[in-house]
Amino acid sequence: SFTANNTNLGLSSGVIITTGTISGSGGPQGPNNVENSGVDNGIGGYGPLNSIAGAATYNAAVVAFDFIPFSDSVEFRYVFGSEEWLEFVGSTYNDAFAFFIAGPGIPGGQQNMARLPNGTQVAINNIHSSTTNSFGSFGAANSQYYVNNNGGSTIQYDGFTKVLTARSKVQCGETYRLTIAIADAGDGIYDSGIFLEANSLSSPTLFEI
């Protein structure tokens, strides 16, 4: 779990899932004073994330649970952060994560809820300011959702998204499975993490008495 009062994260508390560690050296705690912070746990990746990353994955962390919605929608708020911004924009070192929802009425049986309002998948290569690095020069992409944390005093990750909301249509009273997964891509170094806001997983009730 994490608390992030008086930080620039945008969330005050919740659960964090990372590809490395949540504490000590290499963790997400600031300041942002190391460009390659992280821990390689030496464990395997997660197959469903390989196609999202476009590369082999490593150090996967996966949490899955079932839930029953009380209405026709479900949502929660989150921030995705990574040490790979902006040095690895445009490369295959594109750490991947997903919020897979599966159940009745979901097209194809399973969908990734980690998308911007315009439908773009949330990923390092899809959200960034303009940058020039060893892989080339890249114009800004969905930069209104990006926070450049270079030199930040409270969070270690070089960059992270603004607070985003994952949403999906569901069928009231049916059982769904949510699988939250994150993994390093291309290699096992340079950590990334998902901050999930406390108590934000909700399915607004149809009627309130």
Tab-separated table of C-alpha atoms in Angstrom:
chain	number	residue	atom	x	y	z
A	1	SER	CA	0.000	0.000	0.000
A	2	PHE	CA	1.063	3.622	-0.331
A	3	THR	CA	0.306	7.058	1.042
A	4	ALA	CA	1.239	10.032	-1.106
A	5	ASN	CA	0.025	13.128	0.704
A	6	ASN	CA	1.864	16.315	-0.295
A	7	THR	CA	3.264	14.748	-3.465
A	8	ASN	CA	2.654	15.524	-7.142
A	9	LEU	CA	1.209	12.051	-7.787
A	10	GLY	CA	-2.414	13.181	-7.750
A	11	LEU	CA	-3.544	10.335	-5.481
A	12	SER	CA	-3.351	10.340	-1.688
A	13	SER	CA	-3.399	6.609	-0.928
A	14	GLY	CA	-3.999	3.171	-2.357
A	15	VAL	CA	-2.191	0.077	-3.591
A	16	ILE	CA	0.938	0.021	-5.751
A	17	ILE	CA	2.020	-2.865	-7.989
A	18	THR	CA	5.512	-2.692	-9.514
A	19	THR	CA	7.922	-4.641	-11.677
A	20	GLY	CA	10.613	-4.345	-9.000
A	21	THR	CA	10.198	-3.188	-5.419
A	22	ILE	CA	7.936	-0.912	-3.407
A	23	SER	CA	10.428	0.062	-0.729
A	24	GLY	CA	14.015	1.013	-0.116
A	25	SER	CA	16.589	1.652	-2.816
A	26	GLY	CA	15.022	1.341	-6.241
A	27	GLY	CA	11.477	1.910	-5.009
A	28	PRO	CA	9.034	4.643	-6.065
A	29	GLN	CA	9.793	6.938	-3.122
A	30	GLY	CA	11.399	10.227	-4.132
A	31	PRO	CA	13.304	12.259	-4.803
A	32	ASN	CA	13.884	11.618	-8.488
A	33	ASN	CA	17.653	11.386	-8.211
A	34	VAL	CA	18.447	8.178	-10.157
A	35	GLU	CA	17.753	7.794	-13.878
A	36	ASN	CA	17.790	3.985	-13.854
A	37	SER	CA	16.153	3.154	-10.546
A	38	GLY	CA	14.801	-0.335	-10.135
A	39	VAL	CA	15.279	-3.929	-9.047
A	40	ASP	CA	15.510	-6.924	-11.385
A	41	ASN	CA	13.760	-9.748	-9.534
A	42	GLY	CA	14.907	-12.338	-12.047
A	43	ILE	CA	11.423	-13.775	-12.606
A	44	GLY	CA	9.394	-14.440	-15.716
A	45	GLY	CA	7.033	-12.249	-17.666
A	46	TYR	CA	3.339	-12.534	-18.457
A	47	GLY	CA	2.280	-13.819	-21.862
A	48	PRO	CA	-0.745	-11.557	-22.421
A	49	LEU	CA	1.512	-8.495	-21.964
A	50	ASN	CA	4.062	-9.570	-24.587
A	51	SER	CA	1.875	-8.480	-27.496
A	52	ILE	CA	1.079	-5.163	-25.795
A	53	ALA	CA	4.777	-4.470	-25.231
A	54	GLY	CA	5.881	-5.792	-28.612
A	55	ALA	CA	8.703	-7.603	-26.802
A	56	ALA	CA	9.376	-10.327	-24.257
A	57	THR	CA	8.402	-9.358	-20.710
A	58	TYR	CA	10.057	-9.918	-17.345
A	59	ASN	CA	9.370	-9.412	-13.628
A	60	ALA	CA	5.610	-9.641	-14.027
A	61	ALA	CA	3.300	-8.829	-11.129
A	62	VAL	CA	-0.298	-9.993	-11.514
A	63	VAL	CA	-3.345	-9.554	-9.263
A	64	ALA	CA	-6.710	-11.054	-10.225
A	65	PHE	CA	-10.077	-11.166	-8.488
A	66	ASP	CA	-13.778	-11.605	-9.233
A	67	PHE	CA	-16.465	-9.011	-8.550
A	68	ILE	CA	-20.179	-8.480	-9.123
A	69	PRO	CA	-21.203	-4.986	-10.310
A	70	PHE	CA	-24.323	-3.270	-8.976
A	71	SER	CA	-24.994	-1.365	-12.212
A	72	ASP	CA	-24.085	-1.342	-15.904
A	73	SER	CA	-20.585	0.102	-15.453
A	74	VAL	CA	-17.435	-0.254	-13.367
A	75	GLU	CA	-14.516	2.126	-12.938
A	76	PHE	CA	-11.438	2.952	-10.845
A	77	ARG	CA	-8.708	5.611	-10.802
A	78	TYR	CA	-4.983	5.066	-11.242
A	79	VAL	CA	-1.582	6.486	-12.182
A	80	PHE	CA	1.049	4.653	-14.242
A	81	GLY	CA	4.678	5.613	-13.592
A	82	SER	CA	7.978	4.474	-15.058
A	83	GLU	CA	11.733	5.004	-15.058
A	84	GLU	CA	11.683	4.525	-18.842
A	85	TRP	CA	10.266	7.970	-19.599
A	86	LEU	CA	11.698	9.739	-21.566
A	87	GLU	CA	14.939	7.886	-22.363
A	88	PHE	CA	13.221	4.894	-23.975
A	89	VAL	CA	10.343	6.516	-25.839
A	90	GLY	CA	10.207	4.973	-29.317
A	91	SER	CA	11.976	1.773	-28.298
A	92	THR	CA	10.925	-1.780	-27.450
A	93	TYR	CA	11.833	-1.091	-23.807
A	94	ASN	CA	8.201	-0.168	-23.348
A	95	ASP	CA	7.130	-1.617	-19.999
A	96	ALA	CA	3.599	-2.921	-20.336
A	97	PHE	CA	0.570	-3.102	-18.096
A	98	ALA	CA	-3.102	-3.872	-18.529
A	99	PHE	CA	-6.395	-4.034	-16.698
A	100	PHE	CA	-8.008	-7.072	-18.322
A	101	ILE	CA	-11.731	-7.399	-17.656
A	102	ALA	CA	-13.487	-10.625	-18.623
A	103	GLY	CA	-17.122	-11.635	-18.329
A	104	PRO	CA	-20.581	-11.472	-19.902
A	105	GLY	CA	-20.973	-8.921	-22.672
A	106	ILE	CA	-17.284	-8.004	-22.928
A	107	PRO	CA	-16.355	-7.940	-26.660
A	108	GLY	CA	-14.066	-10.857	-27.464
A	109	GLY	CA	-14.544	-12.151	-23.936
A	110	GLN	CA	-11.781	-9.913	-22.546
A	111	GLN	CA	-10.731	-6.282	-22.952
A	112	ASN	CA	-8.010	-3.998	-21.641
A	113	MET	CA	-9.479	-1.110	-19.615
A	114	ALA	CA	-6.164	0.813	-19.539
A	115	ARG	CA	-7.055	3.254	-22.293
A	116	LEU	CA	-7.261	7.003	-22.716
A	117	PRO	CA	-10.633	8.623	-23.430
A	118	ASN	CA	-9.739	8.576	-27.150
A	119	GLY	CA	-9.231	4.800	-27.030
A	120	THR	CA	-5.419	4.871	-27.137
A	121	GLN	CA	-3.741	2.244	-25.006
A	122	VAL	CA	-1.894	3.717	-22.028
A	123	ALA	CA	1.818	3.094	-22.637
A	124	ILE	CA	5.159	4.903	-22.537
A	125	ASN	CA	5.309	5.154	-26.331
A	126	ASN	CA	1.773	6.568	-26.486
A	127	ILE	CA	1.965	9.262	-23.778
A	128	HIS	CA	4.910	11.664	-23.597
A	129	SER	CA	6.143	15.158	-24.280
A	130	SER	CA	8.365	15.854	-27.280
A	131	THR	CA	11.797	14.352	-26.787
A	132	THR	CA	15.054	13.416	-28.450
A	133	ASN	CA	16.865	10.347	-27.156
A	134	SER	CA	19.171	7.645	-28.456
A	135	PHE	CA	16.296	6.116	-30.447
A	136	GLY	CA	15.422	9.296	-32.366
A	137	SER	CA	13.349	12.456	-32.135
A	138	PHE	CA	9.680	12.162	-31.256
A	139	GLY	CA	6.895	14.702	-31.196
A	140	ALA	CA	4.536	14.927	-28.260
A	141	ALA	CA	1.883	12.216	-27.969
A	142	ASN	CA	-1.143	12.695	-25.708
A	143	SER	CA	1.110	14.933	-23.608
A	144	GLN	CA	-1.874	16.404	-21.750
A	145	TYR	CA	-1.885	13.164	-19.748
A	146	TYR	CA	1.863	13.157	-18.998
A	147	VAL	CA	3.744	14.439	-15.935
A	148	ASN	CA	7.487	14.956	-16.456
A	149	ASN	CA	8.946	14.222	-13.033
A	150	ASN	CA	12.578	15.006	-13.853
A	151	GLY	CA	14.032	16.390	-10.631
A	152	GLY	CA	10.812	15.777	-8.691
A	153	SER	CA	11.159	15.818	-4.918
A	154	THR	CA	8.557	13.230	-3.901
A	155	ILE	CA	8.396	10.424	-6.526
A	156	GLN	CA	11.377	8.508	-7.950
A	157	TYR	CA	9.864	7.570	-11.323
A	158	ASP	CA	11.105	9.829	-14.136
A	159	GLY	CA	7.574	10.279	-15.420
A	160	PHE	CA	4.007	9.241	-14.820
A	161	THR	CA	0.522	9.809	-16.119
A	162	LYS	CA	-1.936	12.220	-14.675
A	163	VAL	CA	-4.737	10.519	-12.744
A	164	LEU	CA	-6.670	8.381	-15.223
A	165	THR	CA	-9.944	6.479	-14.939
A	166	ALA	CA	-10.376	2.938	-16.249
A	167	ARG	CA	-13.982	2.244	-17.248
A	168	SER	CA	-15.952	-0.613	-18.727
A	169	LYS	CA	-19.550	-1.437	-19.505
A	170	VAL	CA	-20.798	-4.493	-17.631
A	171	GLN	CA	-24.036	-6.298	-16.906
A	172	CYS	CA	-25.585	-5.716	-13.501
A	173	GLY	CA	-25.457	-8.733	-11.185
A	174	GLU	CA	-23.108	-10.819	-13.336
A	175	THR	CA	-19.662	-12.051	-12.271
A	176	TYR	CA	-16.555	-10.501	-13.828
A	177	ARG	CA	-12.841	-11.091	-13.395
A	178	LEU	CA	-10.395	-8.180	-13.268
A	179	THR	CA	-6.736	-9.038	-13.903
A	180	ILE	CA	-4.228	-6.285	-13.159
A	181	ALA	CA	-0.833	-7.046	-14.705
A	182	ILE	CA	2.446	-5.165	-15.174
A	183	ALA	CA	5.845	-6.287	-16.462
A	184	ASP	CA	9.208	-5.019	-17.650
A	185	ALA	CA	9.627	-5.205	-21.426
A	186	GLY	CA	12.811	-5.957	-23.342
A	187	ASP	CA	14.827	-6.433	-20.163
A	188	GLY	CA	14.338	-6.715	-16.410
A	189	ILE	CA	15.696	-3.330	-15.324
A	190	TYR	CA	14.229	0.178	-15.001
A	191	ASP	CA	11.080	-0.276	-12.909
A	192	SER	CA	7.506	0.762	-13.610
A	193	GLY	CA	4.531	0.825	-11.275
A	194	ILE	CA	0.757	1.212	-11.116
A	195	PHE	CA	-0.768	3.285	-8.327
A	196	LEU	CA	-4.409	2.254	-7.723
A	197	GLU	CA	-6.452	4.765	-5.742
A	198	ALA	CA	-7.945	3.489	-2.483
A	199	ASN	CA	-11.700	2.853	-2.572
A	200	SER	CA	-12.015	3.980	-6.191
A	201	LEU	CA	-13.226	0.656	-7.627
A	202	SER	CA	-16.923	1.370	-7.912
A	203	SER	CA	-20.101	0.463	-9.712
A	204	PRO	CA	-22.596	3.274	-9.090
A	205	THR	CA	-25.879	1.851	-7.810
A	206	LEU	CA	-28.923	2.177	-10.003
A	207	PHE	CA	-31.129	3.346	-7.138
A	208	GLU	CA	-30.257	4.895	-3.830
A	209	ILE	CA	-32.881	5.008	-1.035
